[in-house]
Every structure is written in structure tokens, then in C-alpha cells.
Short mmCIF file of N, CA, C and O and ligand atoms in Angstrom, two decimals:
data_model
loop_
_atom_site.label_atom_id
_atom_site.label_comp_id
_atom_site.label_asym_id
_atom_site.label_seq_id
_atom_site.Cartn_x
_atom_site.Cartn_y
_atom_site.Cartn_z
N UNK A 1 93.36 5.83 31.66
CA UNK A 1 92.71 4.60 31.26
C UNK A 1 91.93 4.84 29.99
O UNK A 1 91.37 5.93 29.88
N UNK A 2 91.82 3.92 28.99
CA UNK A 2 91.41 3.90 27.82
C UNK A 2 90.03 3.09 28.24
O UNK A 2 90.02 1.93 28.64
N UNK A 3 88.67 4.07 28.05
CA UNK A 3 87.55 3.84 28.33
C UNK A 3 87.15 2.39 27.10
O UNK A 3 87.89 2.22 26.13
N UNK A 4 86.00 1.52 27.33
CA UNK A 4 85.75 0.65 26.45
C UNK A 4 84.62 1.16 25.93
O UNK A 4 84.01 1.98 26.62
N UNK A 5 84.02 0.75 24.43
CA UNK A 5 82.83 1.63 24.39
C UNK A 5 81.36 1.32 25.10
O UNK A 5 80.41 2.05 24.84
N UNK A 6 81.24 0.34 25.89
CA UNK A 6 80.45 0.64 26.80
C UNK A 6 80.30 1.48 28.17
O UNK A 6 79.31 2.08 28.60
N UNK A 7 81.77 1.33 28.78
CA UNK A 7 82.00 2.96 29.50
C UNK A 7 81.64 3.97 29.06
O UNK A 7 80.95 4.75 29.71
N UNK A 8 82.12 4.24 27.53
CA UNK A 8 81.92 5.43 26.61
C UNK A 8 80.38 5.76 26.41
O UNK A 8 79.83 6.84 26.65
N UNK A 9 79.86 4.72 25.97
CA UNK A 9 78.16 4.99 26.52
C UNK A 9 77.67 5.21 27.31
O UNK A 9 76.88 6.12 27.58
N UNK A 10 77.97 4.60 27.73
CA UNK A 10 76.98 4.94 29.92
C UNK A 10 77.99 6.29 30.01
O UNK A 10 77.26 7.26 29.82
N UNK A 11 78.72 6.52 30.12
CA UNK A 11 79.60 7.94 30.38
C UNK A 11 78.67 9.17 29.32
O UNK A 11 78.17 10.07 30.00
N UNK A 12 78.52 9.25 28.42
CA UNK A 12 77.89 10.01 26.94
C UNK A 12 76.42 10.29 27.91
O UNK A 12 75.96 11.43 28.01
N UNK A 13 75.66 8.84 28.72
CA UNK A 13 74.27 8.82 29.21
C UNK A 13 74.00 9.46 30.65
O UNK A 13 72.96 9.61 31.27
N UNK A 14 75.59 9.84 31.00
CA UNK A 14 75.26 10.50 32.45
C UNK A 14 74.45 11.68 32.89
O UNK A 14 73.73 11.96 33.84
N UNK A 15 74.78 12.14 32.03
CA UNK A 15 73.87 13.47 32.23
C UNK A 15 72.91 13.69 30.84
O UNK A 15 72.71 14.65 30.08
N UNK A 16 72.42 12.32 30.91
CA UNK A 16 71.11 12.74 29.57
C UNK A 16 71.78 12.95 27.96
O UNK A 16 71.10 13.35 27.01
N UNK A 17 73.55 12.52 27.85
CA UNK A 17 73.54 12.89 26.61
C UNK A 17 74.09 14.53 26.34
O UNK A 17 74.34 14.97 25.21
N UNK A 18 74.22 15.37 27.68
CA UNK A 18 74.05 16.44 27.59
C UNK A 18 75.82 16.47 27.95
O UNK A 18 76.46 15.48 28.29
N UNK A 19 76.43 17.97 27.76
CA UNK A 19 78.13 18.21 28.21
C UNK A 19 77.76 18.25 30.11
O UNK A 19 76.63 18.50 30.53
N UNK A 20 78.69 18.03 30.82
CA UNK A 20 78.06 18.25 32.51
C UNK A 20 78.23 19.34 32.58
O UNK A 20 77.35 19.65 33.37
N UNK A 21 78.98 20.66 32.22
CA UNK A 21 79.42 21.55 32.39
C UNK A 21 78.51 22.36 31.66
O UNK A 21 77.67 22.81 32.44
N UNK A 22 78.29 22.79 30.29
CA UNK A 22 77.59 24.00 29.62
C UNK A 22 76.47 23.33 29.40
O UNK A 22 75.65 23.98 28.76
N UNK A 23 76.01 21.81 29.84
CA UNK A 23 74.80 21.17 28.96
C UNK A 23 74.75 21.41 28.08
O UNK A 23 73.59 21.34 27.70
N UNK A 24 75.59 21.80 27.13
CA UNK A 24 74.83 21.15 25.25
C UNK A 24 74.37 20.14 25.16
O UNK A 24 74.08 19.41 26.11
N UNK A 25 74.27 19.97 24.38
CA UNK A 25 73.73 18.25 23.73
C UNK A 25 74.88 18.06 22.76
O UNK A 25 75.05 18.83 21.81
N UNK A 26 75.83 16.80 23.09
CA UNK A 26 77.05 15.78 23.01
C UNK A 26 76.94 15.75 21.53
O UNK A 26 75.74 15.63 21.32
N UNK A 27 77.45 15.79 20.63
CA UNK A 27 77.33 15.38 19.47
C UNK A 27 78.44 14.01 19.54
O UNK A 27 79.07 13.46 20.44
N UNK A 28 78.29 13.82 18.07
CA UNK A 28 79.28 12.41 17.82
C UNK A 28 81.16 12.98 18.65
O UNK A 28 82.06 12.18 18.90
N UNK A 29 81.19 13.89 18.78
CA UNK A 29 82.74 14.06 18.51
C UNK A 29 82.77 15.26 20.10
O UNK A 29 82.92 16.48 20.15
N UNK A 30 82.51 13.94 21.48
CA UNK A 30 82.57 14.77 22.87
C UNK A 30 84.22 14.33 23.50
O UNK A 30 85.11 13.61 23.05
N UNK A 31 84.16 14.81 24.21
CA UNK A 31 85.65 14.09 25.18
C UNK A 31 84.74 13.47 26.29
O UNK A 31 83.55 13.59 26.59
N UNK A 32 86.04 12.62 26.87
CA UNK A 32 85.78 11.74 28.73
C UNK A 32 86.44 13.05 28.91
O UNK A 32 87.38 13.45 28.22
N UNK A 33 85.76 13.81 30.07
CA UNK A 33 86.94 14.67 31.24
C UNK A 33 87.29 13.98 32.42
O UNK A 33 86.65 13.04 32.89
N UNK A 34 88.30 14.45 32.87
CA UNK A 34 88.41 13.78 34.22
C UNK A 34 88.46 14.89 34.74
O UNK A 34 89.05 15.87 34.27
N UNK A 35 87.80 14.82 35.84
CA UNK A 35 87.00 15.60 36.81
C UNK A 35 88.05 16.55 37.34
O UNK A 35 88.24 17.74 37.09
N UNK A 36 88.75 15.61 38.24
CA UNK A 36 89.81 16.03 38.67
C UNK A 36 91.20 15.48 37.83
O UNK A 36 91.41 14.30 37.54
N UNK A 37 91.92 16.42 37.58
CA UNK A 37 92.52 16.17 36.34
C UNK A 37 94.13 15.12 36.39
O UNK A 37 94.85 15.27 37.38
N UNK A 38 94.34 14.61 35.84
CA UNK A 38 95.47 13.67 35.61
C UNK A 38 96.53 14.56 35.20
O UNK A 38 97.31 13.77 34.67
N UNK A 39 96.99 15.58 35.12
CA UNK A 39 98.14 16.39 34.53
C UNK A 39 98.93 15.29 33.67
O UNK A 39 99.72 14.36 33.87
N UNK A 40 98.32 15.89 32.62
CA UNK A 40 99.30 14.54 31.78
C UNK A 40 100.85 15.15 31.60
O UNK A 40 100.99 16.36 31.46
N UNK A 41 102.09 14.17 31.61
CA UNK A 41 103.50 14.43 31.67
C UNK A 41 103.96 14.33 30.09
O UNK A 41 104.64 13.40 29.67
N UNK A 42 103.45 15.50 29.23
CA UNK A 42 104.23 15.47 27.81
C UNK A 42 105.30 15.39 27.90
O UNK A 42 105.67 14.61 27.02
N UNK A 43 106.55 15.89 28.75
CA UNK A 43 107.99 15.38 28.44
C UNK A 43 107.97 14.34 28.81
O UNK A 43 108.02 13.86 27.68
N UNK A 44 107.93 13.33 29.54
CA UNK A 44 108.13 12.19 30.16
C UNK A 44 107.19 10.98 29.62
O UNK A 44 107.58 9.82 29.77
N UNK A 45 106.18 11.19 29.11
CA UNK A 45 104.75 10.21 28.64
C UNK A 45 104.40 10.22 30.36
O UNK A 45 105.28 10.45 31.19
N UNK A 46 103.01 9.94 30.73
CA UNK A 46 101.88 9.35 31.07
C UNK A 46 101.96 10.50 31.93
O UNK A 46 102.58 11.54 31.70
N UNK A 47 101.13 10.17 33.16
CA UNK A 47 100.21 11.61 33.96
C UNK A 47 101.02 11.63 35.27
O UNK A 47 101.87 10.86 35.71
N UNK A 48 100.48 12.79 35.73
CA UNK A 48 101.62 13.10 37.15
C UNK A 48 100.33 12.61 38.53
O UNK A 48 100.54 12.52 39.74
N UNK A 49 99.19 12.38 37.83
CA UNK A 49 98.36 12.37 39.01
C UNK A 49 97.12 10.78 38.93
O UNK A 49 95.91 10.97 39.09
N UNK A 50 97.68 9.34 38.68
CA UNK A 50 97.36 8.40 38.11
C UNK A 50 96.36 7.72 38.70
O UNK A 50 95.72 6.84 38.12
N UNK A 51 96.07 8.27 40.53
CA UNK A 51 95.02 8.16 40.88
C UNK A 51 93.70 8.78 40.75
O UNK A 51 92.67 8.55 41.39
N UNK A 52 93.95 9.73 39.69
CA UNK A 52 92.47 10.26 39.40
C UNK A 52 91.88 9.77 38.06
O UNK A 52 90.86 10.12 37.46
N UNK A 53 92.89 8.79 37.75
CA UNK A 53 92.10 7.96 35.91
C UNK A 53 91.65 6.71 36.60
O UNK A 53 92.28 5.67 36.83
N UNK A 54 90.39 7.07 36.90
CA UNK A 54 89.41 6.03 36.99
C UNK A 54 88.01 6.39 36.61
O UNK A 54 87.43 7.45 36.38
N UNK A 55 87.62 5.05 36.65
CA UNK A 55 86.08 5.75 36.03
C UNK A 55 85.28 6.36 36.48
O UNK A 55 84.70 7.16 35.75
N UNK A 56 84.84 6.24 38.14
CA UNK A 56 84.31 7.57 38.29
C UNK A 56 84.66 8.94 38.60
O UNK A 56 84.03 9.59 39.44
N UNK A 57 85.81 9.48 37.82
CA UNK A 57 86.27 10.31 37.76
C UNK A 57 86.19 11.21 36.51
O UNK A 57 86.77 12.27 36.25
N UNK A 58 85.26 10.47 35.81
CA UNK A 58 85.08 11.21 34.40
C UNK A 58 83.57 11.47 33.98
O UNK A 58 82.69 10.62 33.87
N UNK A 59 83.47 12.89 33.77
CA UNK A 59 82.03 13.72 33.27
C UNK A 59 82.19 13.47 31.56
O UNK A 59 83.08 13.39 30.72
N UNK A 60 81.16 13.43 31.62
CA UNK A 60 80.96 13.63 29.81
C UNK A 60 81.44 15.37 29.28
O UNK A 60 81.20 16.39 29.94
N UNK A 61 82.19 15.33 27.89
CA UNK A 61 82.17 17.20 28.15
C UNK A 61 81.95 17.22 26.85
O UNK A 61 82.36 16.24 26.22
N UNK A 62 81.44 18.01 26.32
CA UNK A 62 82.30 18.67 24.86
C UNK A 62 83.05 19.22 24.48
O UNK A 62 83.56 19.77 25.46
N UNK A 63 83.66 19.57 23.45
CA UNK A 63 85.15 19.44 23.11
C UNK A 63 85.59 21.12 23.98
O UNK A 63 86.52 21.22 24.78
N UNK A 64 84.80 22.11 23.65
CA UNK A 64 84.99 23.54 24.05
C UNK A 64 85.48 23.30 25.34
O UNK A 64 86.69 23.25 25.54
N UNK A 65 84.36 23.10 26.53
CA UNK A 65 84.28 22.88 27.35
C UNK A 65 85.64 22.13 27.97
O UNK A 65 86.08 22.53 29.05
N UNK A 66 86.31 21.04 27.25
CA UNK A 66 87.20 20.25 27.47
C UNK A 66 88.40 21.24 27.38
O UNK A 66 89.01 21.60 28.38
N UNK A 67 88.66 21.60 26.26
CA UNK A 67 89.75 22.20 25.93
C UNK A 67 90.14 23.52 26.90
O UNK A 67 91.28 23.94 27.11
N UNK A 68 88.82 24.08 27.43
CA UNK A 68 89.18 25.10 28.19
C UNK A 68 89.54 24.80 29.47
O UNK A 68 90.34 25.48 30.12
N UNK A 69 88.91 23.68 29.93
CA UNK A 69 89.36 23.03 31.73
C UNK A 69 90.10 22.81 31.76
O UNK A 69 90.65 22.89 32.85
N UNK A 70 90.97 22.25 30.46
CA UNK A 70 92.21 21.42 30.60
C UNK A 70 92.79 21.05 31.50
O UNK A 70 91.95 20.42 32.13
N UNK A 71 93.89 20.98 32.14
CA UNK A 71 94.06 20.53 33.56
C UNK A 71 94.02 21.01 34.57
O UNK A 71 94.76 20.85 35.54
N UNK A 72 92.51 22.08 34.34
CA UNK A 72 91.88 22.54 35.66
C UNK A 72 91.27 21.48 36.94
O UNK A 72 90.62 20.46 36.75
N UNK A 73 91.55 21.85 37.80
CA UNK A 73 90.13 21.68 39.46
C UNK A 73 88.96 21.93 38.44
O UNK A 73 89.12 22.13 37.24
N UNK A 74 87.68 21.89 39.15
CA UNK A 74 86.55 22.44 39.05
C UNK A 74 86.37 23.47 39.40
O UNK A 74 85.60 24.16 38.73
N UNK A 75 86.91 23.95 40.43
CA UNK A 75 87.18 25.13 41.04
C UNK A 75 88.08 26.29 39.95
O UNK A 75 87.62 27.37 39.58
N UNK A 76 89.00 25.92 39.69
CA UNK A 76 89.71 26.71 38.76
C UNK A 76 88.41 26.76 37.52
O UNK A 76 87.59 27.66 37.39
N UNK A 77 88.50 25.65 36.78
CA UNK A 77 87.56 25.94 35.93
C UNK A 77 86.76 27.29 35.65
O UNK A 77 86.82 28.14 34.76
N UNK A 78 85.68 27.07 37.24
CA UNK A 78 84.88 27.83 37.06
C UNK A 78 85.73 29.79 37.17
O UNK A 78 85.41 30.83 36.60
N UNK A 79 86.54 29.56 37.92
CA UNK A 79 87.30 31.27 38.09
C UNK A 79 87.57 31.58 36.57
O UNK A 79 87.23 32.66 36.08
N UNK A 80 88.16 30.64 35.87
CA UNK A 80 88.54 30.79 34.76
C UNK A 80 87.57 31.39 33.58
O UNK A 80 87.84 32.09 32.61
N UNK A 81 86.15 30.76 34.12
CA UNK A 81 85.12 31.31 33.06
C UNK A 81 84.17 32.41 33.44
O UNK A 81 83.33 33.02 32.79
N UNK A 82 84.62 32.48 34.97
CA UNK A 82 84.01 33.72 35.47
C UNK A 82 84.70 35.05 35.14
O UNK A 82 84.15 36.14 34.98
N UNK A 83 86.56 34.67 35.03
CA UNK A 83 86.90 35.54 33.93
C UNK A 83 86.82 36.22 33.06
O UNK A 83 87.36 37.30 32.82
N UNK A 84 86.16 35.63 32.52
CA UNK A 84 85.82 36.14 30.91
C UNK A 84 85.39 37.46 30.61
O UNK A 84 85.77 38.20 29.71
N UNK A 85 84.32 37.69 31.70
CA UNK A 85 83.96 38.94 31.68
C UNK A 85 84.91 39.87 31.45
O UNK A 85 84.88 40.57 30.43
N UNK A 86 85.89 39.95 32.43
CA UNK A 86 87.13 40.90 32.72
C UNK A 86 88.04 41.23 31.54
O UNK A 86 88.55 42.30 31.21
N UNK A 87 88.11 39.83 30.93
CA UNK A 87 89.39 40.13 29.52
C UNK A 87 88.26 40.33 28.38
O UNK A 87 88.79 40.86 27.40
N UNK A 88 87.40 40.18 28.24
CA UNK A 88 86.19 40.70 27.25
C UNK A 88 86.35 42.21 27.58
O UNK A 88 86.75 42.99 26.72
N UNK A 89 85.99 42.65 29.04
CA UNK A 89 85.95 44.28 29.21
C UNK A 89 87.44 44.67 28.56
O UNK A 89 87.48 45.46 27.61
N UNK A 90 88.54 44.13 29.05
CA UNK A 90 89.69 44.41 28.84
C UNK A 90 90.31 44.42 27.24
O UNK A 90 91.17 45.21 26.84
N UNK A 91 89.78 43.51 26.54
CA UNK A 91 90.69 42.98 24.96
C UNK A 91 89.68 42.98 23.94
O UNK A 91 90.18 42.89 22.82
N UNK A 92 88.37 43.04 23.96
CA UNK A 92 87.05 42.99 23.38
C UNK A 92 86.62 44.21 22.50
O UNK A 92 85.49 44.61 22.74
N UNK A 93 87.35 44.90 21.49
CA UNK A 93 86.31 46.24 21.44
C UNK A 93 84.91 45.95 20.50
O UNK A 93 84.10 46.85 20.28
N UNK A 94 84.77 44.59 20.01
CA UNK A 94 83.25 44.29 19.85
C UNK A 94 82.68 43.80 21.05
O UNK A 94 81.50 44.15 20.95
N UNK A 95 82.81 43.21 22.15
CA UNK A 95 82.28 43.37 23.05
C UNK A 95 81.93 44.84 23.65
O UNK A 95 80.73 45.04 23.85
N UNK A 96 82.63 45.63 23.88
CA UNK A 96 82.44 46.78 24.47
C UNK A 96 81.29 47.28 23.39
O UNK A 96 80.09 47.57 23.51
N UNK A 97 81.89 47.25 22.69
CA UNK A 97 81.25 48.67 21.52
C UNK A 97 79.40 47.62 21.75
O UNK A 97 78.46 48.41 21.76
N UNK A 98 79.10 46.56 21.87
CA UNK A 98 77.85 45.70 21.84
C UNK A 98 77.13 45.86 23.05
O UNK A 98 75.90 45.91 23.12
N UNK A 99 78.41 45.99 24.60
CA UNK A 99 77.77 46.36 25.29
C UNK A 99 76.94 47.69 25.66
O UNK A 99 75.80 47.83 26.10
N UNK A 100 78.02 48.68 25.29
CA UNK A 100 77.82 50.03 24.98
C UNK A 100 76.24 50.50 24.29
O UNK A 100 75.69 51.57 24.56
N UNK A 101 75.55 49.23 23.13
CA UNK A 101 74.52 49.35 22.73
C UNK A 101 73.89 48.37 23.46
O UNK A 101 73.26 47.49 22.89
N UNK A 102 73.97 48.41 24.43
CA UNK A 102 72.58 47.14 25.39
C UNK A 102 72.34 45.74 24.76
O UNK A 102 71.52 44.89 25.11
N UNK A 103 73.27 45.71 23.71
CA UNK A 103 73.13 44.00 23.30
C UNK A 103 73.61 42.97 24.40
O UNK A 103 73.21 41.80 24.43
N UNK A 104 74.82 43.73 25.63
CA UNK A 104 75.10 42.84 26.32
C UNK A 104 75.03 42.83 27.73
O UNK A 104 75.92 43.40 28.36
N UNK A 105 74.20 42.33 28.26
CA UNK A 105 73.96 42.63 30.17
C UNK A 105 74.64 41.89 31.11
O UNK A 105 74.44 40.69 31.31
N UNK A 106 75.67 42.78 31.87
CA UNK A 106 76.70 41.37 32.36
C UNK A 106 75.59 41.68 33.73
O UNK A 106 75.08 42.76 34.03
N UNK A 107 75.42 40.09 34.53
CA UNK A 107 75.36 40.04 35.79
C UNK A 107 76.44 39.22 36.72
O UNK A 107 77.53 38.73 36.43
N UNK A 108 75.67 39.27 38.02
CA UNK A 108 76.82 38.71 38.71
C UNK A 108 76.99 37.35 38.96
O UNK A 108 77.86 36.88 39.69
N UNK A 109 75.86 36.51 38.14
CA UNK A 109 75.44 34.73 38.42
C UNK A 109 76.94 34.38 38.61
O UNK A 109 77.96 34.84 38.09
N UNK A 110 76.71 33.36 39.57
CA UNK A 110 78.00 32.32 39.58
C UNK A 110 77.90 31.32 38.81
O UNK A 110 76.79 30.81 38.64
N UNK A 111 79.00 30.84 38.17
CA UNK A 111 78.90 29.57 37.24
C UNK A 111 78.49 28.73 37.86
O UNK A 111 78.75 28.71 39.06
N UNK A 112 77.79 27.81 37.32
CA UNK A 112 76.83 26.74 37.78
C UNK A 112 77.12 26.03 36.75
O UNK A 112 77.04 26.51 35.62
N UNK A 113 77.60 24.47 37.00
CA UNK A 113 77.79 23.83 35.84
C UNK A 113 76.76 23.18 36.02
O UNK A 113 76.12 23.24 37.07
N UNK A 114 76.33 22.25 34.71
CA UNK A 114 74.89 21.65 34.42
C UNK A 114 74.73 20.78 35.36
O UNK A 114 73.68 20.79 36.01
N UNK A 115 75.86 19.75 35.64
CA UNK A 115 75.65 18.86 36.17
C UNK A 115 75.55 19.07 37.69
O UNK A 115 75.18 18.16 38.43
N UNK A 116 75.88 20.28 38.15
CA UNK A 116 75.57 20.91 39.67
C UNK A 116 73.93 21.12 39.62
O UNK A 116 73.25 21.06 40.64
N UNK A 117 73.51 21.32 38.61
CA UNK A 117 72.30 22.37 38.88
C UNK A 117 71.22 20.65 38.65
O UNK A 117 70.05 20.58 39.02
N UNK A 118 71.78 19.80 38.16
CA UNK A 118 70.68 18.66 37.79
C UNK A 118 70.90 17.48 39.29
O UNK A 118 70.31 16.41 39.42
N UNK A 119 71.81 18.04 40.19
CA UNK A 119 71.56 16.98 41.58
C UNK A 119 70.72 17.71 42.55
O UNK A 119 70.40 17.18 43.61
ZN1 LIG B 1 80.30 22.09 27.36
#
């Protein structure tokens, strides 16, 4: 569904203006996510999953944030960025070599997206 720009506002105002996921602060140029994702059908046009394009199905995000969920769960999402650690240890040798000098302290926090931590 093609949001109107008053959806687009009140959607931008859900969480203060902020991404729901990393909380930044939204600049001019955020995405609608859908929460739970629509798998959109590039060979075919439109989505494989048409009951989840509705409106309350969409967080405010920024673009990072967007691009990396892509047609993640929330659940995936978060494994995905809890990842990071692992292919940083793994593919990173400025990570390593930064951690190696105490610039970098991994712990074990679970991802917490913003909009979890603000209900
Ligand atoms: Zn974000």
C-alpha cells in the first residue's frame, strides 16, 4: 500500500521522529518498514505476503536499518545483527587489530530495538 502523506506523518511521529529499531533521529530521507515483511515478488510484480501491507504493520526506519531487515521477521533481524560480531571477528582485520588495542569491548547485550525498550 502506498502510504498518503498524512500516514507518512503520523508513521515518521511514532516513535518521537526517532528509527524504531536503532533510534536515530529520521532525517528527511527514512523508509515505512513493514514489520512483518511483504516479500516483495520481483519476477512476477507485487508481494507474496499481501496481508501484512497494512498500516499497522509499518515502523518508521531509516534507510540502514531498512536495507539490512529487508525481508526479515523481527526475529531474524535481530540474529542477523547479533551476527555481526562473528563476521567482524571473522573478515575484520581493523576490527581485530582495534580490538586487540581495547578500542573495542564486545559484550553479550541482546539486541533491543528502540521501539521494544520505549513500551
Ligand atoms: Zn535505524
Amino acid at each position: 500500500m502506498r502510504l498518503t502523506k498524512t500516514q507518512r506523518s503520523a508513521l515518521k511521529q511514532k516513535y518521537g521522529g526517532k528509527c524504531a529499531y536503532c533510534g536515530c533521529e529520521l532525517g528527511d530521507r527514512w523508509h515505512a518498514d513493514h514489520i512483518e515483511p511483504i516479500v516483495r515478488d520481483w519476477i512476477n510484480g507485487g508481494c507474496l505476503r499481501p496481508e501484512n501491507n497494512h498500516i499497522d504493520n509499518f515502523n518508521p526506519s531509516c534507510a540502514s536499518c531498512n536495507i539490512v531487515k529487508s525481508s526479515a521477521s523481527l526475529d531474524s533481524f535481530r540474529r542477523t545483527i547479533q551476527g555481526f560480531i562473528k563476521s567482524l571477528n571473522r573478515d575484520s582485520t581493523q576490527y581485530k587489530f582495534a580490538k586487540r588495542y581495547g578500542l573495542i569491548k564486545e559484550t553479550e547485550t541482546e539486541v533491543k530495538f528502540y521501539f521494544e525498550k520505549k513500551l
